[in-house]
Each structure stands twice: as C-alpha cells, then as structure tokens.
Amino acid sequence: MASIIIALVLSFFVAGLGIAYEGDLELGVGLILLWSMLCLVSIYSVGAVSMVAAVMALVLWAYGMFKTFFISPVN
C-alpha cells in the first residue's frame, strides 16, 4: 500500500514520475519530458500559446495521476 502512495505523491509533483516508479519507464520518461516542455512553453510564451500549453500540461498531469493509480500492482 505504501508503494501506491509514494507513486501518487511522486506523480503529484512531476507528471510521469509515479509511472516510472511503478515500472513503466518508457511511458514515465516520455510523460516527464512532454510535461516539462509544455510547462516551459506555458511559462515563457504569451497569449493563446501560453494558455493552450498550460491546459495541455494540466491534462497531461491528470492523465499521469490516473495512469499511476490504475497501473499499480494493487489494482
């Protein structure tokens, strides 16, 4: 049970980190890179590009949280 809690906490702070912790390294690293890139674009751009990148980063973060929970060995 502690494993799923650790994975969810990791995924809360960095999208994809909980997935990588659970064992799906390729998907986890891909999500980390994509989420990081979207966060940087949303910070350093202006206007509609910033808004779209921020929404996409939020959706990717939520996907990472749900995927972390559903690929846990308990479920």
JSON list of N, CA and C in Angstrom, two decimals:
[
{"chain": "A", "resi": 1, "resn": "MET", "atom": "N", "xyz": [0.83, -1.20, 0.00]},
{"chain": "A", "resi": 1, "resn": "MET", "atom": "CA", "xyz": [0.00, 0.00, 0.00]},
{"chain": "A", "resi": 1, "resn": "MET", "atom": "C", "xyz": [0.86, 1.25, 0.00]},
{"chain": "A", "resi": 2, "resn": "ALA", "atom": "N", "xyz": [2.02, 1.19, 0.64]},
{"chain": "A", "resi": 2, "resn": "ALA", "atom": "CA", "xyz": [2.89, 2.36, 0.67]},
{"chain": "A", "resi": 2, "resn": "ALA", "atom": "C", "xyz": [3.44, 2.68, -0.72]},
{"chain": "A", "resi": 3, "resn": "SER", "atom": "N", "xyz": [3.57, 1.66, -1.54]},
{"chain": "A", "resi": 3, "resn": "SER", "atom": "CA", "xyz": [4.10, 1.85, -2.88]},
{"chain": "A", "resi": 3, "resn": "SER", "atom": "C", "xyz": [3.19, 2.74, -3.72]},
{"chain": "A", "resi": 4, "resn": "ILE", "atom": "N", "xyz": [1.88, 2.51, -3.64]},
{"chain": "A", "resi": 4, "resn": "ILE", "atom": "CA", "xyz": [0.94, 3.31, -4.41]},
{"chain": "A", "resi": 4, "resn": "ILE", "atom": "C", "xyz": [0.89, 4.74, -3.89]},
{"chain": "A", "resi": 5, "resn": "ILE", "atom": "N", "xyz": [1.02, 4.91, -2.59]},
{"chain": "A", "resi": 5, "resn": "ILE", "atom": "CA", "xyz": [1.01, 6.25, -2.01]},
{"chain": "A", "resi": 5, "resn": "ILE", "atom": "C", "xyz": [2.25, 7.02, -2.45]},
{"chain": "A", "resi": 6, "resn": "ILE", "atom": "N", "xyz": [3.40, 6.37, -2.43]},
{"chain": "A", "resi": 6, "resn": "ILE", "atom": "CA", "xyz": [4.64, 7.02, -2.88]},
{"chain": "A", "resi": 6, "resn": "ILE", "atom": "C", "xyz": [4.54, 7.38, -4.35]},
{"chain": "A", "resi": 7, "resn": "ALA", "atom": "N", "xyz": [4.02, 6.47, -5.15]},
{"chain": "A", "resi": 7, "resn": "ALA", "atom": "CA", "xyz": [3.88, 6.72, -6.58]},
{"chain": "A", "resi": 7, "resn": "ALA", "atom": "C", "xyz": [2.93, 7.88, -6.86]},
{"chain": "A", "resi": 8, "resn": "LEU", "atom": "N", "xyz": [1.83, 7.96, -6.13]},
{"chain": "A", "resi": 8, "resn": "LEU", "atom": "CA", "xyz": [0.89, 9.07, -6.32]},
{"chain": "A", "resi": 8, "resn": "LEU", "atom": "C", "xyz": [1.49, 10.40, -5.88]},
{"chain": "A", "resi": 9, "resn": "VAL", "atom": "N", "xyz": [2.25, 10.39, -4.79]},
{"chain": "A", "resi": 9, "resn": "VAL", "atom": "CA", "xyz": [2.90, 11.63, -4.35]},
{"chain": "A", "resi": 9, "resn": "VAL", "atom": "C", "xyz": [3.93, 12.08, -5.38]},
{"chain": "A", "resi": 10, "resn": "LEU", "atom": "N", "xyz": [4.71, 11.15, -5.90]},
{"chain": "A", "resi": 10, "resn": "LEU", "atom": "CA", "xyz": [5.69, 11.49, -6.94]},
{"chain": "A", "resi": 10, "resn": "LEU", "atom": "C", "xyz": [4.99, 12.03, -8.19]},
{"chain": "A", "resi": 11, "resn": "SER", "atom": "N", "xyz": [3.89, 11.40, -8.56]},
{"chain": "A", "resi": 11, "resn": "SER", "atom": "CA", "xyz": [3.15, 11.83, -9.75]},
{"chain": "A", "resi": 11, "resn": "SER", "atom": "C", "xyz": [2.45, 13.16, -9.51]},
{"chain": "A", "resi": 12, "resn": "PHE", "atom": "N", "xyz": [2.13, 13.48, -8.27]},
{"chain": "A", "resi": 12, "resn": "PHE", "atom": "CA", "xyz": [1.51, 14.77, -7.96]},
{"chain": "A", "resi": 12, "resn": "PHE", "atom": "C", "xyz": [2.47, 15.92, -8.25]},
{"chain": "A", "resi": 13, "resn": "PHE", "atom": "N", "xyz": [3.73, 15.74, -7.93]},
{"chain": "A", "resi": 13, "resn": "PHE", "atom": "CA", "xyz": [4.70, 16.81, -8.11]},
{"chain": "A", "resi": 13, "resn": "PHE", "atom": "C", "xyz": [5.29, 16.88, -9.51]},
{"chain": "A", "resi": 14, "resn": "VAL", "atom": "N", "xyz": [5.50, 15.72, -10.14]},
{"chain": "A", "resi": 14, "resn": "VAL", "atom": "CA", "xyz": [6.04, 15.68, -11.50]},
{"chain": "A", "resi": 14, "resn": "VAL", "atom": "C", "xyz": [5.24, 14.65, -12.28]},
{"chain": "A", "resi": 15, "resn": "ALA", "atom": "N", "xyz": [4.57, 15.09, -13.32]},
{"chain": "A", "resi": 15, "resn": "ALA", "atom": "CA", "xyz": [3.74, 14.18, -14.12]},
{"chain": "A", "resi": 15, "resn": "ALA", "atom": "C", "xyz": [4.63, 13.11, -14.75]},
{"chain": "A", "resi": 16, "resn": "GLY", "atom": "N", "xyz": [4.26, 11.85, -14.54]},
{"chain": "A", "resi": 16, "resn": "GLY", "atom": "CA", "xyz": [5.00, 10.74, -15.12]},
{"chain": "A", "resi": 16, "resn": "GLY", "atom": "C", "xyz": [6.00, 10.09, -14.18]},
{"chain": "A", "resi": 17, "resn": "LEU", "atom": "N", "xyz": [6.36, 10.76, -13.12]},
{"chain": "A", "resi": 17, "resn": "LEU", "atom": "CA", "xyz": [7.36, 10.20, -12.20]},
{"chain": "A", "resi": 17, "resn": "LEU", "atom": "C", "xyz": [6.81, 8.99, -11.45]},
{"chain": "A", "resi": 18, "resn": "GLY", "atom": "N", "xyz": [5.55, 9.03, -11.10]},
{"chain": "A", "resi": 18, "resn": "GLY", "atom": "CA", "xyz": [4.93, 7.88, -10.44]},
{"chain": "A", "resi": 18, "resn": "GLY", "atom": "C", "xyz": [4.83, 6.68, -11.36]},
{"chain": "A", "resi": 19, "resn": "ILE", "atom": "N", "xyz": [4.59, 6.92, -12.64]},
{"chain": "A", "resi": 19, "resn": "ILE", "atom": "CA", "xyz": [4.53, 5.84, -13.62]},
{"chain": "A", "resi": 19, "resn": "ILE", "atom": "C", "xyz": [5.91, 5.20, -13.77]},
{"chain": "A", "resi": 20, "resn": "ALA", "atom": "N", "xyz": [6.93, 6.03, -13.82]},
{"chain": "A", "resi": 20, "resn": "ALA", "atom": "CA", "xyz": [8.29, 5.49, -13.89]},
{"chain": "A", "resi": 20, "resn": "ALA", "atom": "C", "xyz": [8.64, 4.72, -12.63]},
{"chain": "A", "resi": 21, "resn": "TYR", "atom": "N", "xyz": [8.19, 5.19, -11.48]},
{"chain": "A", "resi": 21, "resn": "TYR", "atom": "CA", "xyz": [8.44, 4.50, -10.21]},
{"chain": "A", "resi": 21, "resn": "TYR", "atom": "C", "xyz": [7.74, 3.14, -10.17]},
{"chain": "A", "resi": 22, "resn": "GLU", "atom": "N", "xyz": [6.57, 3.06, -10.78]},
{"chain": "A", "resi": 22, "resn": "GLU", "atom": "CA", "xyz": [5.81, 1.80, -10.81]},
{"chain": "A", "resi": 22, "resn": "GLU", "atom": "C", "xyz": [6.41, 0.78, -11.76]},
{"chain": "A", "resi": 23, "resn": "GLY", "atom": "N", "xyz": [7.27, 1.21, -12.68]},
{"chain": "A", "resi": 23, "resn": "GLY", "atom": "CA", "xyz": [7.94, 0.25, -13.53]},
{"chain": "A", "resi": 23, "resn": "GLY", "atom": "C", "xyz": [7.83, 0.48, -15.03]},
{"chain": "A", "resi": 24, "resn": "ASP", "atom": "N", "xyz": [6.92, 1.34, -15.47]},
{"chain": "A", "resi": 24, "resn": "ASP", "atom": "CA", "xyz": [6.79, 1.62, -16.90]},
{"chain": "A", "resi": 24, "resn": "ASP", "atom": "C", "xyz": [7.70, 2.81, -17.22]},
{"chain": "A", "resi": 25, "resn": "LEU", "atom": "N", "xyz": [8.97, 2.51, -17.40]},
{"chain": "A", "resi": 25, "resn": "LEU", "atom": "CA", "xyz": [9.99, 3.56, -17.53]},
{"chain": "A", "resi": 25, "resn": "LEU", "atom": "C", "xyz": [9.85, 4.36, -18.82]},
{"chain": "A", "resi": 26, "resn": "GLU", "atom": "N", "xyz": [9.54, 3.71, -19.93]},
{"chain": "A", "resi": 26, "resn": "GLU", "atom": "CA", "xyz": [9.43, 4.43, -21.21]},
{"chain": "A", "resi": 26, "resn": "GLU", "atom": "C", "xyz": [8.29, 5.44, -21.18]},
{"chain": "A", "resi": 27, "resn": "LEU", "atom": "N", "xyz": [7.11, 5.02, -20.72]},
{"chain": "A", "resi": 27, "resn": "LEU", "atom": "CA", "xyz": [5.98, 5.94, -20.65]},
{"chain": "A", "resi": 27, "resn": "LEU", "atom": "C", "xyz": [6.24, 7.04, -19.63]},
{"chain": "A", "resi": 28, "resn": "GLY", "atom": "N", "xyz": [6.83, 6.69, -18.51]},
{"chain": "A", "resi": 28, "resn": "GLY", "atom": "CA", "xyz": [7.10, 7.67, -17.47]},
{"chain": "A", "resi": 28, "resn": "GLY", "atom": "C", "xyz": [8.06, 8.75, -17.92]},
{"chain": "A", "resi": 29, "resn": "VAL", "atom": "N", "xyz": [9.15, 8.37, -18.54]},
{"chain": "A", "resi": 29, "resn": "VAL", "atom": "CA", "xyz": [10.13, 9.35, -19.02]},
{"chain": "A", "resi": 29, "resn": "VAL", "atom": "C", "xyz": [9.54, 10.20, -20.14]},
{"chain": "A", "resi": 30, "resn": "GLY", "atom": "N", "xyz": [8.76, 9.58, -21.01]},
{"chain": "A", "resi": 30, "resn": "GLY", "atom": "CA", "xyz": [8.11, 10.34, -22.07]},
{"chain": "A", "resi": 30, "resn": "GLY", "atom": "C", "xyz": [7.16, 11.38, -21.54]},
{"chain": "A", "resi": 31, "resn": "LEU", "atom": "N", "xyz": [6.36, 11.01, -20.53]},
{"chain": "A", "resi": 31, "resn": "LEU", "atom": "CA", "xyz": [5.45, 11.98, -19.92]},
{"chain": "A", "resi": 31, "resn": "LEU", "atom": "C", "xyz": [6.19, 13.09, -19.18]},
{"chain": "A", "resi": 32, "resn": "ILE", "atom": "N", "xyz": [7.27, 12.73, -18.51]},
{"chain": "A", "resi": 32, "resn": "ILE", "atom": "CA", "xyz": [8.07, 13.75, -17.81]},
{"chain": "A", "resi": 32, "resn": "ILE", "atom": "C", "xyz": [8.62, 14.77, -18.80]},
{"chain": "A", "resi": 33, "resn": "LEU", "atom": "N", "xyz": [9.17, 14.29, -19.91]},
{"chain": "A", "resi": 33, "resn": "LEU", "atom": "CA", "xyz": [9.74, 15.21, -20.90]},
{"chain": "A", "resi": 33, "resn": "LEU", "atom": "C", "xyz": [8.68, 16.07, -21.56]},
{"chain": "A", "resi": 34, "resn": "LEU", "atom": "N", "xyz": [7.56, 15.46, -21.94]},
{"chain": "A", "resi": 34, "resn": "LEU", "atom": "CA", "xyz": [6.49, 16.22, -22.58]},
{"chain": "A", "resi": 34, "resn": "LEU", "atom": "C", "xyz": [5.88, 17.23, -21.62]},
{"chain": "A", "resi": 35, "resn": "TRP", "atom": "N", "xyz": [5.64, 16.83, -20.37]},
{"chain": "A", "resi": 35, "resn": "TRP", "atom": "CA", "xyz": [5.06, 17.74, -19.38]},
{"chain": "A", "resi": 35, "resn": "TRP", "atom": "C", "xyz": [6.02, 18.89, -19.08]},
{"chain": "A", "resi": 36, "resn": "SER", "atom": "N", "xyz": [7.31, 18.59, -18.96]},
{"chain": "A", "resi": 36, "resn": "SER", "atom": "CA", "xyz": [8.30, 19.65, -18.70]},
{"chain": "A", "resi": 36, "resn": "SER", "atom": "C", "xyz": [8.36, 20.64, -19.86]},
{"chain": "A", "resi": 37, "resn": "MET", "atom": "N", "xyz": [8.32, 20.13, -21.08]},
{"chain": "A", "resi": 37, "resn": "MET", "atom": "CA", "xyz": [8.35, 21.00, -22.24]},
{"chain": "A", "resi": 37, "resn": "MET", "atom": "C", "xyz": [7.10, 21.89, -22.30]},
{"chain": "A", "resi": 38, "resn": "LEU", "atom": "N", "xyz": [5.94, 21.33, -22.02]},
{"chain": "A", "resi": 38, "resn": "LEU", "atom": "CA", "xyz": [4.72, 22.12, -22.02]},
{"chain": "A", "resi": 38, "resn": "LEU", "atom": "C", "xyz": [4.73, 23.17, -20.92]},
{"chain": "A", "resi": 39, "resn": "CYS", "atom": "N", "xyz": [5.26, 22.83, -19.75]},
{"chain": "A", "resi": 39, "resn": "CYS", "atom": "CA", "xyz": [5.35, 23.81, -18.67]},
{"chain": "A", "resi": 39, "resn": "CYS", "atom": "C", "xyz": [6.28, 24.96, -19.04]},
{"chain": "A", "resi": 40, "resn": "LEU", "atom": "N", "xyz": [7.41, 24.64, -19.65]},
{"chain": "A", "resi": 40, "resn": "LEU", "atom": "CA", "xyz": [8.33, 25.70, -20.07]},
{"chain": "A", "resi": 40, "resn": "LEU", "atom": "C", "xyz": [7.72, 26.59, -21.14]},
{"chain": "A", "resi": 41, "resn": "VAL", "atom": "N", "xyz": [7.01, 26.00, -22.08]},
{"chain": "A", "resi": 41, "resn": "VAL", "atom": "CA", "xyz": [6.35, 26.80, -23.12]},
{"chain": "A", "resi": 41, "resn": "VAL", "atom": "C", "xyz": [5.29, 27.70, -22.50]},
{"chain": "A", "resi": 42, "resn": "SER", "atom": "N", "xyz": [4.54, 27.18, -21.55]},
{"chain": "A", "resi": 42, "resn": "SER", "atom": "CA", "xyz": [3.49, 28.00, -20.93]},
{"chain": "A", "resi": 42, "resn": "SER", "atom": "C", "xyz": [4.07, 29.12, -20.08]},
{"chain": "A", "resi": 43, "resn": "ILE", "atom": "N", "xyz": [5.26, 28.93, -19.53]},
{"chain": "A", "resi": 43, "resn": "ILE", "atom": "CA", "xyz": [5.87, 29.98, -18.71]},
{"chain": "A", "resi": 43, "resn": "ILE", "atom": "C", "xyz": [6.49, 31.07, -19.57]},
{"chain": "A", "resi": 44, "resn": "TYR", "atom": "N", "xyz": [7.18, 30.68, -20.63]},
{"chain": "A", "resi": 44, "resn": "TYR", "atom": "CA", "xyz": [7.96, 31.64, -21.40]},
{"chain": "A", "resi": 44, "resn": "TYR", "atom": "C", "xyz": [7.28, 32.18, -22.65]},
{"chain": "A", "resi": 45, "resn": "SER", "atom": "N", "xyz": [6.02, 31.84, -22.87]},
{"chain": "A", "resi": 45, "resn": "SER", "atom": "CA", "xyz": [5.31, 32.41, -24.02]},
{"chain": "A", "resi": 45, "resn": "SER", "atom": "C", "xyz": [4.18, 33.30, -23.51]},
{"chain": "A", "resi": 46, "resn": "VAL", "atom": "N", "xyz": [3.53, 33.97, -24.44]},
{"chain": "A", "resi": 46, "resn": "VAL", "atom": "CA", "xyz": [2.46, 34.89, -24.06]},
{"chain": "A", "resi": 46, "resn": "VAL", "atom": "C", "xyz": [1.22, 34.58, -24.90]},
{"chain": "A", "resi": 47, "resn": "GLY", "atom": "N", "xyz": [0.10, 35.02, -24.42]},
{"chain": "A", "resi": 47, "resn": "GLY", "atom": "CA", "xyz": [-1.14, 34.93, -25.18]},
{"chain": "A", "resi": 47, "resn": "GLY", "atom": "C", "xyz": [-1.74, 33.55, -25.22]},
{"chain": "A", "resi": 48, "resn": "ALA", "atom": "N", "xyz": [-2.33, 33.24, -26.36]},
{"chain": "A", "resi": 48, "resn": "ALA", "atom": "CA", "xyz": [-3.06, 31.98, -26.52]},
{"chain": "A", "resi": 48, "resn": "ALA", "atom": "C", "xyz": [-2.13, 30.78, -26.46]},
{"chain": "A", "resi": 49, "resn": "VAL", "atom": "N", "xyz": [-0.91, 30.93, -26.92]},
{"chain": "A", "resi": 49, "resn": "VAL", "atom": "CA", "xyz": [0.04, 29.81, -26.87]},
{"chain": "A", "resi": 49, "resn": "VAL", "atom": "C", "xyz": [0.29, 29.40, -25.42]},
{"chain": "A", "resi": 50, "resn": "SER", "atom": "N", "xyz": [0.43, 30.36, -24.55]},
{"chain": "A", "resi": 50, "resn": "SER", "atom": "CA", "xyz": [0.66, 30.08, -23.14]},
{"chain": "A", "resi": 50, "resn": "SER", "atom": "C", "xyz": [-0.54, 29.37, -22.53]},
{"chain": "A", "resi": 51, "resn": "MET", "atom": "N", "xyz": [-1.74, 29.82, -22.86]},
{"chain": "A", "resi": 51, "resn": "MET", "atom": "CA", "xyz": [-2.95, 29.22, -22.31]},
{"chain": "A", "resi": 51, "resn": "MET", "atom": "C", "xyz": [-3.12, 27.78, -22.80]},
{"chain": "A", "resi": 52, "resn": "VAL", "atom": "N", "xyz": [-2.91, 27.55, -24.09]},
{"chain": "A", "resi": 52, "resn": "VAL", "atom": "CA", "xyz": [-3.07, 26.21, -24.64]},
{"chain": "A", "resi": 52, "resn": "VAL", "atom": "C", "xyz": [-2.03, 25.26, -24.05]},
{"chain": "A", "resi": 53, "resn": "ALA", "atom": "N", "xyz": [-0.80, 25.71, -23.93]},
{"chain": "A", "resi": 53, "resn": "ALA", "atom": "CA", "xyz": [0.25, 24.86, -23.35]},
{"chain": "A", "resi": 53, "resn": "ALA", "atom": "C", "xyz": [-0.05, 24.55, -21.88]},
{"chain": "A", "resi": 54, "resn": "ALA", "atom": "N", "xyz": [-0.57, 25.52, -21.15]},
{"chain": "A", "resi": 54, "resn": "ALA", "atom": "CA", "xyz": [-0.89, 25.30, -19.74]},
{"chain": "A", "resi": 54, "resn": "ALA", "atom": "C", "xyz": [-2.03, 24.29, -19.59]},
{"chain": "A", "resi": 55, "resn": "VAL", "atom": "N", "xyz": [-3.04, 24.39, -20.43]},
{"chain": "A", "resi": 55, "resn": "VAL", "atom": "CA", "xyz": [-4.16, 23.45, -20.36]},
{"chain": "A", "resi": 55, "resn": "VAL", "atom": "C", "xyz": [-3.69, 22.05, -20.75]},
{"chain": "A", "resi": 56, "resn": "MET", "atom": "N", "xyz": [-2.85, 21.97, -21.77]},
{"chain": "A", "resi": 56, "resn": "MET", "atom": "CA", "xyz": [-2.33, 20.66, -22.18]},
{"chain": "A", "resi": 56, "resn": "MET", "atom": "C", "xyz": [-1.46, 20.05, -21.08]},
{"chain": "A", "resi": 57, "resn": "ALA", "atom": "N", "xyz": [-0.67, 20.87, -20.40]},
{"chain": "A", "resi": 57, "resn": "ALA", "atom": "CA", "xyz": [0.15, 20.38, -19.29]},
{"chain": "A", "resi": 57, "resn": "ALA", "atom": "C", "xyz": [-0.73, 19.89, -18.14]},
{"chain": "A", "resi": 58, "resn": "LEU", "atom": "N", "xyz": [-1.82, 20.59, -17.87]},
{"chain": "A", "resi": 58, "resn": "LEU", "atom": "CA", "xyz": [-2.74, 20.17, -16.82]},
{"chain": "A", "resi": 58, "resn": "LEU", "atom": "C", "xyz": [-3.42, 18.85, -17.16]},
{"chain": "A", "resi": 59, "resn": "VAL", "atom": "N", "xyz": [-3.84, 18.70, -18.40]},
{"chain": "A", "resi": 59, "resn": "VAL", "atom": "CA", "xyz": [-4.45, 17.45, -18.84]},
{"chain": "A", "resi": 59, "resn": "VAL", "atom": "C", "xyz": [-3.45, 16.30, -18.76]},
{"chain": "A", "resi": 60, "resn": "LEU", "atom": "N", "xyz": [-2.23, 16.55, -19.16]},
{"chain": "A", "resi": 60, "resn": "LEU", "atom": "CA", "xyz": [-1.18, 15.52, -19.09]},
{"chain": "A", "resi": 60, "resn": "LEU", "atom": "C", "xyz": [-0.87, 15.15, -17.65]},
{"chain": "A", "resi": 61, "resn": "TRP", "atom": "N", "xyz": [-0.88, 16.12, -16.75]},
{"chain": "A", "resi": 61, "resn": "TRP", "atom": "CA", "xyz": [-0.67, 15.86, -15.32]},
{"chain": "A", "resi": 61, "resn": "TRP", "atom": "C", "xyz": [-1.79, 14.97, -14.77]},
{"chain": "A", "resi": 62, "resn": "ALA", "atom": "N", "xyz": [-3.04, 15.29, -15.13]},
{"chain": "A", "resi": 62, "resn": "ALA", "atom": "CA", "xyz": [-4.18, 14.49, -14.67]},
{"chain": "A", "resi": 62, "resn": "ALA", "atom": "C", "xyz": [-4.10, 13.07, -15.23]},
{"chain": "A", "resi": 63, "resn": "TYR", "atom": "N", "xyz": [-3.71, 12.93, -16.49]},
{"chain": "A", "resi": 63, "resn": "TYR", "atom": "CA", "xyz": [-3.54, 11.61, -17.08]},
{"chain": "A", "resi": 63, "resn": "TYR", "atom": "C", "xyz": [-2.47, 10.82, -16.32]},
{"chain": "A", "resi": 64, "resn": "GLY", "atom": "N", "xyz": [-1.40, 11.47, -15.96]},
{"chain": "A", "resi": 64, "resn": "GLY", "atom": "CA", "xyz": [-0.34, 10.81, -15.21]},
{"chain": "A", "resi": 64, "resn": "GLY", "atom": "C", "xyz": [-0.81, 10.34, -13.84]},
{"chain": "A", "resi": 65, "resn": "MET", "atom": "N", "xyz": [-1.63, 11.13, -13.19]},
{"chain": "A", "resi": 65, "resn": "MET", "atom": "CA", "xyz": [-2.17, 10.74, -11.88]},
{"chain": "A", "resi": 65, "resn": "MET", "atom": "C", "xyz": [-3.07, 9.51, -12.01]},
{"chain": "A", "resi": 66, "resn": "PHE", "atom": "N", "xyz": [-3.99, 9.54, -12.97]},
{"chain": "A", "resi": 66, "resn": "PHE", "atom": "CA", "xyz": [-4.91, 8.41, -13.14]},
{"chain": "A", "resi": 66, "resn": "PHE", "atom": "C", "xyz": [-4.17, 7.16, -13.60]},
{"chain": "A", "resi": 67, "resn": "LYS", "atom": "N", "xyz": [-3.23, 7.31, -14.51]},
{"chain": "A", "resi": 67, "resn": "LYS", "atom": "CA", "xyz": [-2.47, 6.16, -15.01]},
{"chain": "A", "resi": 67, "resn": "LYS", "atom": "C", "xyz": [-1.63, 5.57, -13.89]},
{"chain": "A", "resi": 68, "resn": "THR", "atom": "N", "xyz": [-1.07, 6.41, -13.02]},
{"chain": "A", "resi": 68, "resn": "THR", "atom": "CA", "xyz": [-0.30, 5.91, -11.88]},
{"chain": "A", "resi": 68, "resn": "THR", "atom": "C", "xyz": [-1.17, 5.06, -10.97]},
{"chain": "A", "resi": 69, "resn": "PHE", "atom": "N", "xyz": [-2.38, 5.50, -10.73]},
{"chain": "A", "resi": 69, "resn": "PHE", "atom": "CA", "xyz": [-3.27, 4.76, -9.84]},
{"chain": "A", "resi": 69, "resn": "PHE", "atom": "C", "xyz": [-3.71, 3.44, -10.47]},
{"chain": "A", "resi": 70, "resn": "PHE", "atom": "N", "xyz": [-3.99, 3.45, -11.77]},
{"chain": "A", "resi": 70, "resn": "PHE", "atom": "CA", "xyz": [-4.57, 2.27, -12.39]},
{"chain": "A", "resi": 70, "resn": "PHE", "atom": "C", "xyz": [-3.52, 1.23, -12.81]},
{"chain": "A", "resi": 71, "resn": "ILE", "atom": "N", "xyz": [-2.23, 1.58, -12.90]},
{"chain": "A", "resi": 71, "resn": "ILE", "atom": "CA", "xyz": [-1.23, 0.56, -13.21]},
{"chain": "A", "resi": 71, "resn": "ILE", "atom": "C", "xyz": [-0.56, 0.02, -11.95]},
{"chain": "A", "resi": 72, "resn": "SER", "atom": "N", "xyz": [-1.04, 0.43, -10.78]},
{"chain": "A", "resi": 72, "resn": "SER", "atom": "CA", "xyz": [-0.43, -0.06, -9.54]},
{"chain": "A", "resi": 72, "resn": "SER", "atom": "C", "xyz": [-0.71, -1.55, -9.39]},
{"chain": "A", "resi": 73, "resn": "PRO", "atom": "N", "xyz": [0.20, -2.27, -8.75]},
{"chain": "A", "resi": 73, "resn": "PRO", "atom": "CA", "xyz": [0.02, -3.72, -8.60]},
{"chain": "A", "resi": 73, "resn": "PRO", "atom": "C", "xyz": [-1.19, -4.10, -7.74]},
{"chain": "A", "resi": 74, "resn": "VAL", "atom": "N", "xyz": [-1.68, -3.17, -6.92]},
{"chain": "A", "resi": 74, "resn": "VAL", "atom": "CA", "xyz": [-2.83, -3.45, -6.05]},
{"chain": "A", "resi": 74, "resn": "VAL", "atom": "C", "xyz": [-4.09, -3.56, -6.88]},
{"chain": "A", "resi": 75, "resn": "ASN", "atom": "N", "xyz": [-4.23, -2.71, -7.93]},
{"chain": "A", "resi": 75, "resn": "ASN", "atom": "CA", "xyz": [-5.46, -2.68, -8.73]},
{"chain": "A", "resi": 75, "resn": "ASN", "atom": "C", "xyz": [-5.43, -3.72, -9.79]}
]
